[in-house]
CSV table of C-alpha atoms in Angstrom, one decimal:
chain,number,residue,atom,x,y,z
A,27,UNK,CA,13.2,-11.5,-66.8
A,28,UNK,CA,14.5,-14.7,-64.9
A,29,UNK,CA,18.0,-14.6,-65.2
A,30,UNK,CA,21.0,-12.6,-64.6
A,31,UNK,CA,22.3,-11.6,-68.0
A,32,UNK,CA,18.7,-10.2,-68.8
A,33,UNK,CA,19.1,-7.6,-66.4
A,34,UNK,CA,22.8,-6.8,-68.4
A,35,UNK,CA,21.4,-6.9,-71.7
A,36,UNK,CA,23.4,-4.5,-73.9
A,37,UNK,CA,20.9,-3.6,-76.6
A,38,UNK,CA,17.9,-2.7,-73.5
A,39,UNK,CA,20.9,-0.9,-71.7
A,40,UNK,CA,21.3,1.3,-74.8
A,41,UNK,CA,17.4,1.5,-75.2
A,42,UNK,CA,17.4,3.1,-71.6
A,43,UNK,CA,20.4,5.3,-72.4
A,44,UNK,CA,18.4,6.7,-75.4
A,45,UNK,CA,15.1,7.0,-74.0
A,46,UNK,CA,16.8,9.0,-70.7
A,47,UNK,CA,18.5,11.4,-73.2
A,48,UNK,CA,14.9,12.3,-74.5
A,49,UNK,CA,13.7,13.4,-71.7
A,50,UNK,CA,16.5,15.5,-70.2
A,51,UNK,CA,16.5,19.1,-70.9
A,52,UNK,CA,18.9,19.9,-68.0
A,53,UNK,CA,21.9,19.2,-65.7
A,54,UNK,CA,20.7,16.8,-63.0
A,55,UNK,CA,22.7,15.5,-59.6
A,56,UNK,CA,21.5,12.1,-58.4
A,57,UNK,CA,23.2,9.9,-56.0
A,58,UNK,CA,23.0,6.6,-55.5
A,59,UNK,CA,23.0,5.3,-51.7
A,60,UNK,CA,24.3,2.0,-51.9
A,61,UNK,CA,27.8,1.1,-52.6
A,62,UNK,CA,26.8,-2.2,-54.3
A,63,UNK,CA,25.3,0.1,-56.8
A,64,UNK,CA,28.1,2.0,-57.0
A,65,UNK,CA,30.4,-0.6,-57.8
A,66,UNK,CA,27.5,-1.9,-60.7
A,67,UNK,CA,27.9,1.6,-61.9
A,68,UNK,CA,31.7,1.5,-62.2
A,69,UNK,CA,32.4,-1.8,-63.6
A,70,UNK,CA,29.8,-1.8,-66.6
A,71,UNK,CA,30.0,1.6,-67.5
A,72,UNK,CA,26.6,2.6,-66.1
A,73,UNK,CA,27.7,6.3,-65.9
A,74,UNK,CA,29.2,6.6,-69.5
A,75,UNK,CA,25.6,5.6,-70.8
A,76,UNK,CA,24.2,8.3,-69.3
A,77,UNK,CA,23.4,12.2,-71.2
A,78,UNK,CA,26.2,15.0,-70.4
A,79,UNK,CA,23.6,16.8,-68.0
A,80,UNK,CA,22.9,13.9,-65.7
A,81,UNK,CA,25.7,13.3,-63.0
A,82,UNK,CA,26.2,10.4,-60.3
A,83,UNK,CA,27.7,11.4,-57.2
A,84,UNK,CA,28.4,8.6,-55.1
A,85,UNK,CA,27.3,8.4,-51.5
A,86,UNK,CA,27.4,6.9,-48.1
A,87,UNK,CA,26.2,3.4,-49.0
A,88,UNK,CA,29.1,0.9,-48.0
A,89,UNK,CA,28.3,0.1,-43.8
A,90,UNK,CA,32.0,-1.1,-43.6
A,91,UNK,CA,33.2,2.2,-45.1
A,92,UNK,CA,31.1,4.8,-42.7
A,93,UNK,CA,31.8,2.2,-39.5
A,94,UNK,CA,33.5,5.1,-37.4
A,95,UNK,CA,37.7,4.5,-36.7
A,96,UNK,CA,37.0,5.0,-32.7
A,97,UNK,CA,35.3,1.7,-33.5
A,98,UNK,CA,37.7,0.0,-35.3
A,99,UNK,CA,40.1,0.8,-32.8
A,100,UNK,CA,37.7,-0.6,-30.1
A,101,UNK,CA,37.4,-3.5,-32.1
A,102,UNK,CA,41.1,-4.0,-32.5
A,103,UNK,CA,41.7,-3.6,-28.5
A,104,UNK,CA,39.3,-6.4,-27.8
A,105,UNK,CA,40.4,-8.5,-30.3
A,106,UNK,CA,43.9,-8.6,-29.0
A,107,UNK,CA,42.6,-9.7,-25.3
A,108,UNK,CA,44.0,-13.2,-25.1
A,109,UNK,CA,40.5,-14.4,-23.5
A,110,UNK,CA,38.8,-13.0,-26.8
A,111,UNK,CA,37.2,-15.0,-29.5
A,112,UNK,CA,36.5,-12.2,-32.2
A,113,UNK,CA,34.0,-12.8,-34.6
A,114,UNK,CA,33.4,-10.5,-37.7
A,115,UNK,CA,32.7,-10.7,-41.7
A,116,UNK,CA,35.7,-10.9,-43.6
A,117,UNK,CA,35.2,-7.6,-45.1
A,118,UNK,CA,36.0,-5.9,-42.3
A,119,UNK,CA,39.3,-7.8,-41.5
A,120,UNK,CA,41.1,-4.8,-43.6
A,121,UNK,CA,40.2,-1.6,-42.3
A,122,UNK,CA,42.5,0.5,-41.4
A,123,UNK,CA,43.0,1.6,-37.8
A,124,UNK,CA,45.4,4.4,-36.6
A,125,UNK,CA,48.4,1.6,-36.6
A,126,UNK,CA,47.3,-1.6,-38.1
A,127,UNK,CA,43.7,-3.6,-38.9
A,128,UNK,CA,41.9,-7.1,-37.6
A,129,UNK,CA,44.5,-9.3,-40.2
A,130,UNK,CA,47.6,-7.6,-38.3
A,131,UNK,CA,45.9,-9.0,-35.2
A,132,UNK,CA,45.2,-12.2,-36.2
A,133,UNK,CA,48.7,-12.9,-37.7
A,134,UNK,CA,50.3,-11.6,-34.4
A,135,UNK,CA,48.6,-14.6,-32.7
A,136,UNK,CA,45.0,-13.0,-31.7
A,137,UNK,CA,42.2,-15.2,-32.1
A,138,UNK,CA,40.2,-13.4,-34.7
A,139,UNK,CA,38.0,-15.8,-36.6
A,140,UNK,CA,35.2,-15.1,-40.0
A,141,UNK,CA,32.1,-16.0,-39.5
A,142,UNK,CA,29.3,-16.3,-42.2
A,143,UNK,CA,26.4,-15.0,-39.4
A,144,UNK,CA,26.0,-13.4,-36.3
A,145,UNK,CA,24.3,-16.8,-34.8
A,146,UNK,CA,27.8,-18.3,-35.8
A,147,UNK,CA,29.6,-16.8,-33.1
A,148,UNK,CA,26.5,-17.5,-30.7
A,149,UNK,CA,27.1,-21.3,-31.3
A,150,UNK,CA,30.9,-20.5,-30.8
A,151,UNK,CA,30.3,-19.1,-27.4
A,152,UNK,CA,28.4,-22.3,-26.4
A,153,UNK,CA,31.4,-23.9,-27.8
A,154,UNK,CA,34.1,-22.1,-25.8
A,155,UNK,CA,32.6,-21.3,-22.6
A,156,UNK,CA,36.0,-20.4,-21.1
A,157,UNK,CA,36.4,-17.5,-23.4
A,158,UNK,CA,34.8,-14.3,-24.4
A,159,UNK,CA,33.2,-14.6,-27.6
A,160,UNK,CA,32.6,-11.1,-29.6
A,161,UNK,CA,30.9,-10.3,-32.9
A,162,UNK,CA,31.3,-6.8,-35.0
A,163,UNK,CA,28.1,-6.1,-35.7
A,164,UNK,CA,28.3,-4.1,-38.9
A,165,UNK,CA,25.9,-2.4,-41.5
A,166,UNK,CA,22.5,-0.9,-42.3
A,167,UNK,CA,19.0,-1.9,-42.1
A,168,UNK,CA,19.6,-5.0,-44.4
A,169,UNK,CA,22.0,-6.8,-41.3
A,170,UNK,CA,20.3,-5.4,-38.5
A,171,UNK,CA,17.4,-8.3,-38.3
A,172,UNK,CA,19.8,-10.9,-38.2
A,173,UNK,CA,22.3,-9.3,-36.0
A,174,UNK,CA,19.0,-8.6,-33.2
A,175,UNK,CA,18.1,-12.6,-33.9
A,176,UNK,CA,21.8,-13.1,-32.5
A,177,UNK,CA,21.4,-11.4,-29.4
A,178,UNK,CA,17.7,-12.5,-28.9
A,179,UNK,CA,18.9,-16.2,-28.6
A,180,UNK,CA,22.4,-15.4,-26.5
A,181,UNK,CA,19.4,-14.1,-24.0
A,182,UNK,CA,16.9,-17.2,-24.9
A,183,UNK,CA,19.6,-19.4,-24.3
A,184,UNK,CA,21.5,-17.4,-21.3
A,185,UNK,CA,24.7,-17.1,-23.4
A,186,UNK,CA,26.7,-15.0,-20.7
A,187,UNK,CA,30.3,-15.3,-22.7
A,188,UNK,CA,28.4,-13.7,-25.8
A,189,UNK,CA,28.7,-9.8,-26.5
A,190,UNK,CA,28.5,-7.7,-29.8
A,191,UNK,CA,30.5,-4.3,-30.8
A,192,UNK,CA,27.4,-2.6,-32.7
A,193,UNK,CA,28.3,0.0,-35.6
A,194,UNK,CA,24.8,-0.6,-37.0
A,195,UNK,CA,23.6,2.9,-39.1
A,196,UNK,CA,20.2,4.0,-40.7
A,197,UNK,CA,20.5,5.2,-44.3
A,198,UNK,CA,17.0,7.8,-44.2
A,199,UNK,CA,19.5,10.4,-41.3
A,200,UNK,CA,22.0,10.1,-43.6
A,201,UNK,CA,20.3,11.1,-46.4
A,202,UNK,CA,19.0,14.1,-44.6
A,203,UNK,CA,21.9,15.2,-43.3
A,204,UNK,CA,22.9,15.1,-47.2
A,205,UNK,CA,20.1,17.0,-48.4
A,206,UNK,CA,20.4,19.8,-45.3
A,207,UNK,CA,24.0,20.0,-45.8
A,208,UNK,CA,24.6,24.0,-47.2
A,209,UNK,CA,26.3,23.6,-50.6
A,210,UNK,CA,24.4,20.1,-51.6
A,211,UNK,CA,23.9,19.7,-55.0
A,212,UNK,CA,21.9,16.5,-54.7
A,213,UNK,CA,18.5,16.9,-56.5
A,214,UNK,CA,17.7,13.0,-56.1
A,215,UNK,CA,18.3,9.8,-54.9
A,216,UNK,CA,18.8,6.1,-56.1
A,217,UNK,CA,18.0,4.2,-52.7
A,218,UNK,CA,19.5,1.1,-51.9
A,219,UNK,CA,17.1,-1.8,-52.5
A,220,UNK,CA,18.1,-4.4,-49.8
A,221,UNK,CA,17.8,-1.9,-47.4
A,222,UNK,CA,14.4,-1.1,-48.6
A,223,UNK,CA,13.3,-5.4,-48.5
A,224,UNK,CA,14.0,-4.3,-44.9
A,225,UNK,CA,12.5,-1.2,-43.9
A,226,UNK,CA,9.8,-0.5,-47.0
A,227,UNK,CA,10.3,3.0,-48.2
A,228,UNK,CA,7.7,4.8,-45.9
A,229,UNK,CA,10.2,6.4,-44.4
A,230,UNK,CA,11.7,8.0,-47.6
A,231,UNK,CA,8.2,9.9,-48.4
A,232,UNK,CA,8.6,12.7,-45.6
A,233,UNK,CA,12.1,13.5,-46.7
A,234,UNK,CA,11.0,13.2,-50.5
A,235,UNK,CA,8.3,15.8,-49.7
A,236,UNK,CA,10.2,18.2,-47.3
A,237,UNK,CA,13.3,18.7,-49.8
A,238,UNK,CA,11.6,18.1,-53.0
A,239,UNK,CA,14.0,15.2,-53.9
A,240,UNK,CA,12.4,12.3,-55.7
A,241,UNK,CA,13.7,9.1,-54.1
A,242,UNK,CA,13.5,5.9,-56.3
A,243,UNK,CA,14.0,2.6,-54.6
A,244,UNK,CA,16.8,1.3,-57.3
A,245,UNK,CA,18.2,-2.7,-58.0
A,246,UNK,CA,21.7,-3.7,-58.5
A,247,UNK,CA,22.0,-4.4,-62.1
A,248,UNK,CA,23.0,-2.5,-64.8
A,249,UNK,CA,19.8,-2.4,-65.9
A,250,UNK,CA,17.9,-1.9,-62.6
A,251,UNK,CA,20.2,1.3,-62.3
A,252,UNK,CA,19.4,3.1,-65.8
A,253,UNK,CA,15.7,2.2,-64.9
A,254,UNK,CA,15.9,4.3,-61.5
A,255,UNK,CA,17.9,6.8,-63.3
A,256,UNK,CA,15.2,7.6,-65.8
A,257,UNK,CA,12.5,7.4,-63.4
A,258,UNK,CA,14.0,9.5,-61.1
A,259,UNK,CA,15.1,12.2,-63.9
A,260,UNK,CA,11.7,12.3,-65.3
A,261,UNK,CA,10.2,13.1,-62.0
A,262,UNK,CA,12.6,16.5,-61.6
A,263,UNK,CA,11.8,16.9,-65.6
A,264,UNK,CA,8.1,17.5,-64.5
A,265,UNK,CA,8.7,19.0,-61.2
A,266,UNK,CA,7.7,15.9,-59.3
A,267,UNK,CA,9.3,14.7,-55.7
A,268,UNK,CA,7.9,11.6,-54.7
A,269,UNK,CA,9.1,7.6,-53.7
A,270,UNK,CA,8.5,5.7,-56.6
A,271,UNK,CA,10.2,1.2,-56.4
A,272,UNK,CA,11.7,0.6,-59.4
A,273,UNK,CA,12.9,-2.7,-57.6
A,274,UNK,CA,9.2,-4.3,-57.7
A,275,UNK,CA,10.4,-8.1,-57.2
A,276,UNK,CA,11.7,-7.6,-54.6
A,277,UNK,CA,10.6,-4.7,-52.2
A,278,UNK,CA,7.0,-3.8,-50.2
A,279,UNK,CA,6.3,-0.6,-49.4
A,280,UNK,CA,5.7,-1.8,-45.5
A,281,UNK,CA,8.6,-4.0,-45.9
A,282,UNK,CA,9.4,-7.0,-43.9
A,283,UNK,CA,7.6,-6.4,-40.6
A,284,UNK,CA,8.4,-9.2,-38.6
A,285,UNK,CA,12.2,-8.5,-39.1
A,286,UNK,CA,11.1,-4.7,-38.1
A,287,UNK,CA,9.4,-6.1,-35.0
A,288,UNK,CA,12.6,-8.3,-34.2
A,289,UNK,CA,14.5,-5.1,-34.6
A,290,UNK,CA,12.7,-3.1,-32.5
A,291,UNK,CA,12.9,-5.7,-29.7
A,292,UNK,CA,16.4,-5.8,-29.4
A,293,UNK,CA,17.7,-2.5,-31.0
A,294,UNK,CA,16.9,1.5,-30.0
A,295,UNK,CA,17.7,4.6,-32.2
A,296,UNK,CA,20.9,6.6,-30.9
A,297,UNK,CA,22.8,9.1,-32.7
A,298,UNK,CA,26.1,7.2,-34.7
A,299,UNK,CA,29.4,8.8,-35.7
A,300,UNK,CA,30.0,7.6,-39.4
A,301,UNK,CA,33.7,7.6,-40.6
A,302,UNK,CA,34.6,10.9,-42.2
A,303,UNK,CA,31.5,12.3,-42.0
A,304,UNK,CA,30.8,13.2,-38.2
A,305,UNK,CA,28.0,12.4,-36.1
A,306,UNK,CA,24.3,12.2,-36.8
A,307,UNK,CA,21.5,12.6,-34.8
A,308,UNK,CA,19.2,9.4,-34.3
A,309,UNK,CA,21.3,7.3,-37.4
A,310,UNK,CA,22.5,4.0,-35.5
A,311,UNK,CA,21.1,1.5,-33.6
A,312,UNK,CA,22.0,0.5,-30.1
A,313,UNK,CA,20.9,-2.4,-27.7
A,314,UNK,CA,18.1,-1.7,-25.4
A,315,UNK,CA,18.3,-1.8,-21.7
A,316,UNK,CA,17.0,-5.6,-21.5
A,317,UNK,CA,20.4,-7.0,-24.0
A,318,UNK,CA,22.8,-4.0,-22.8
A,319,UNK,CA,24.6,-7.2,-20.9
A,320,UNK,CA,25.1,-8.2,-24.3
A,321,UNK,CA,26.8,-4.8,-25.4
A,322,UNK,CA,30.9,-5.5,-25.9
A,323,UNK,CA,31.6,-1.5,-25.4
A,324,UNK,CA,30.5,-1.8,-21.8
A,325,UNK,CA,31.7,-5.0,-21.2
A,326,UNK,CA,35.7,-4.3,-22.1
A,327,UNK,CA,35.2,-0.8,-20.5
A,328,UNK,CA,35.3,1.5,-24.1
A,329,UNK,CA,32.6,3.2,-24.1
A,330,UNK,CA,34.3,6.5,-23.3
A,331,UNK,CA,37.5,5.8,-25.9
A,332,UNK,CA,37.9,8.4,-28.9
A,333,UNK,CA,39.5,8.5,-31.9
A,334,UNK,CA,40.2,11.2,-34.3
A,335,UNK,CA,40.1,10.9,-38.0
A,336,UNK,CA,43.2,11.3,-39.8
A,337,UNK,CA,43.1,14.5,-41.9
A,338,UNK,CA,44.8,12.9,-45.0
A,339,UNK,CA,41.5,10.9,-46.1
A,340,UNK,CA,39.1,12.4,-48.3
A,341,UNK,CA,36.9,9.6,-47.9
A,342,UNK,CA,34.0,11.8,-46.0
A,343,UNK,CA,33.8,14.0,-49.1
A,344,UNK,CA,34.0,11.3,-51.2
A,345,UNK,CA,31.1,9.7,-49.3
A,346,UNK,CA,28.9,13.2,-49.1
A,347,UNK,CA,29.0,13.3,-53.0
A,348,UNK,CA,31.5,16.0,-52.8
A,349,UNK,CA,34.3,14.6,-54.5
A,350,UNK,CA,35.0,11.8,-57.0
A,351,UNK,CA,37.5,9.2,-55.6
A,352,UNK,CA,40.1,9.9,-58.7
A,353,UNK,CA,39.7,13.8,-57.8
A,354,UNK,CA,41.8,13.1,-54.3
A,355,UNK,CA,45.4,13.6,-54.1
A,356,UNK,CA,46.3,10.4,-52.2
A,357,UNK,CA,44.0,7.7,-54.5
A,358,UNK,CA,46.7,5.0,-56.4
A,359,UNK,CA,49.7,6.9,-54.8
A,360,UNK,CA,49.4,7.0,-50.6
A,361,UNK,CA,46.2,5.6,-50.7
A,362,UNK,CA,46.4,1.7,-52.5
A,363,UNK,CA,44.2,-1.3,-51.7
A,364,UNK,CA,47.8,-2.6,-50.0
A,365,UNK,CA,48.5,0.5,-47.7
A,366,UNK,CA,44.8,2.2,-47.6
A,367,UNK,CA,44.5,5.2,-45.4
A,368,UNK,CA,40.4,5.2,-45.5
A,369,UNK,CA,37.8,2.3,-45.6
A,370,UNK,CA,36.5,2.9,-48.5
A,371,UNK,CA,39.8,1.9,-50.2
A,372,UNK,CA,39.4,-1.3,-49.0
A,373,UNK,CA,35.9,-2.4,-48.9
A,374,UNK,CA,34.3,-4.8,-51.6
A,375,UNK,CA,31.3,-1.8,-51.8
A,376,UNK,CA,34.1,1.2,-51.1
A,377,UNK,CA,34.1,4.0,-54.0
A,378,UNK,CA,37.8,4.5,-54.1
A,379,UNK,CA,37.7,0.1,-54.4
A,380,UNK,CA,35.6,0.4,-57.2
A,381,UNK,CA,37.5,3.3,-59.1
A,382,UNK,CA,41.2,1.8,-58.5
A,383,UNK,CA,39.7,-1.7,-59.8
A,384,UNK,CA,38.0,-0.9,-62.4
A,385,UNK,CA,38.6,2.6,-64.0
A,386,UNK,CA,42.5,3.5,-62.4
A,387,UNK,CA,44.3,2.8,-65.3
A,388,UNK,CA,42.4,5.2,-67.4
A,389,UNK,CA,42.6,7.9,-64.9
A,390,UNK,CA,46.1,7.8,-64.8
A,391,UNK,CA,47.9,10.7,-66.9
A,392,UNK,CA,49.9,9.9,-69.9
A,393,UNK,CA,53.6,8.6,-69.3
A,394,UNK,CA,52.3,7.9,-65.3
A,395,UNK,CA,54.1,4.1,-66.0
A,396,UNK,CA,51.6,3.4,-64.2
């Protein structure tokens, strides 16, 4: 296939469907990683194409949605420094703090600017040498190379005016924490496949082998997702757990090892808080002693700043495959896209986002008006 609509081809969608529902003899759990995927998922239906017995729980895939609120509330500090340039993807410009988000800041006068890369608000520092120049350095695997490139040149090019906020987080701890977590129902995984043009999938075999969940490496496109659905179903069908790519064009098994070894260089393995979920041991990334000058926590003083979560958002269940976004009490009443209280409200890869766009007006009950 060379184009787009091949991959959300109707009749091959159904051909999936019907092949999937001969092979399934009983209820199966699988949960996609990737909140891209989720969204794929929502909007065409994916899920409706699927047999009775095979359910998709939707997990902690969306970086913007697990980036922790003691974060966001560091971000929002610095950001409102009148000697701060803050630099961040637009995506992130609406997550909800305790009191307000990054667009509150900027219209109030602080100097909070989009960028389109990481090495954007490197050049901006050159730029405005007078000022401090921050980026929000957000995501998984997939951002991480380009995010350590940014920081590598700052040094290179003795940047001092340049610093980064990292909420950078590793999908394989999360998984585990998933799979060890008493009550789990997941019996399988769809794993993100830009994370995986990243990292390979070598790390996904021990956990595939020590839980007995097959992991398949899994596209974005309708298609892509019923593929990795039946692989992965027909590996629990005949009592298989192994890491199988159903995204061939575009994933190694050893990945992309120079961006590894650019990673490495700048970035060290530290345990992460993830919004609604807690921490977890050895899941984030964090500069290394050599760029720690270029670390914005240190550099404002916030390293010790703590936030609690507010109790009202189910998004952590949502997020562990515990709950469906339409199952929580606040989603389309005290939780909208205008007035979210979580992330993934808000986020173009967020579960609840994906639900209230596309599926809200059938979950509503009869004679809502809504």
């Amino acid at each position: 296939m060379k184009f787009i609509d091949e991959y959300r081809d109707a009749g091959a969608a159904a051909g999936f469907a019907k092949a999937l529902a001969r092979i399934t003899t009983r209820p199966w759990t699988l949960m996609e990683v990737c909140g891209g995927q989720t969204h794929a998922i929502v909007k065409f239906g994916v899920d409706e194409l699927l047999p009775r017995q095979v359910t998709l729980v939707h997990g902690p895939g969306c970086p913007v949605c697990v980036t922790p609120l003691e974060l966001i509330e560091k971000a929002l500090e610095i950001a409102a420094r009148s000697n701060v340039t803050f630099c961040s993807f637009g995506d992130m410009l609406r997550v909800p703090g305790v009191r307000t988000d990054l667009l509150s800041v900027k219209a109030a006068g602080g100097d909070v600017r989009i960028v389109y890369s990481p090495l954007d608000a490197v050049e901006l520092a050159k730029q405005l040498p007078e000022r401090e120049v921050v980026f929000f350095a957000v995501g998984f695997e997939t951002t991480a190379p380009a995010n350590a490139m940014a920081v590598f040149q700052a040094a290179r090019q003795e940047v001092p005016n340049f610093s980064m906020l990292v909420s950078h987080v590793l999908v394989p701890p999360a998984m585990e924490a998933i799979l060890s977590a008493e009550g789990s129902r997941v019996q399988g995984f769809l794993a993100a496949g830009h994370v995986c043009t990243i990292m390979g999938f070598t790390e996904y075999e021990p956990l595939a082998a020590k839980y007995g969940a097959p992991i398949v490496v899994t596209g974005f496109e309708p298609l892509d997702i019923l593929q990795g659905v039946y692989m992965c179903v027909k590996q629990l069908e005949e009592g298989r757990a192994e890491v199988e790519n159903q995204y061939v064009r575009a994933v190694r098994r050893q990945g992309n090892l120079a961006a590894q070894r650019l990673v490495t260089e700048v970035f060290e393995v530290v345990p992460r808080k993830w919004r609604g979920v807690g921490e977890i041991p050895a899941s984030g990334l964090g500069l290394r002693p050599p760029y720690r000058r270029f670390d914005a926590e240190a550099r404002f003083g916030l390293e010790d700043r703590h936030t609690d979560e507010p109790a009202e958002c189910m998004s952590g269940l949502i997020m562990l495959g515990r709950m469906k976004p339409h199952e929580c009490p606040s989603f389309g009443t005290t939780c909208t896209p205008e007035h979210p209280l979580g992330a993934t409200m808000v986020s173009s890869e967020g579960a609840c986002a994906a639900y209230y766009r596309y599926r809200r007006v059938r979950l509503e009950p009869v004679g809502s008006g809504g």
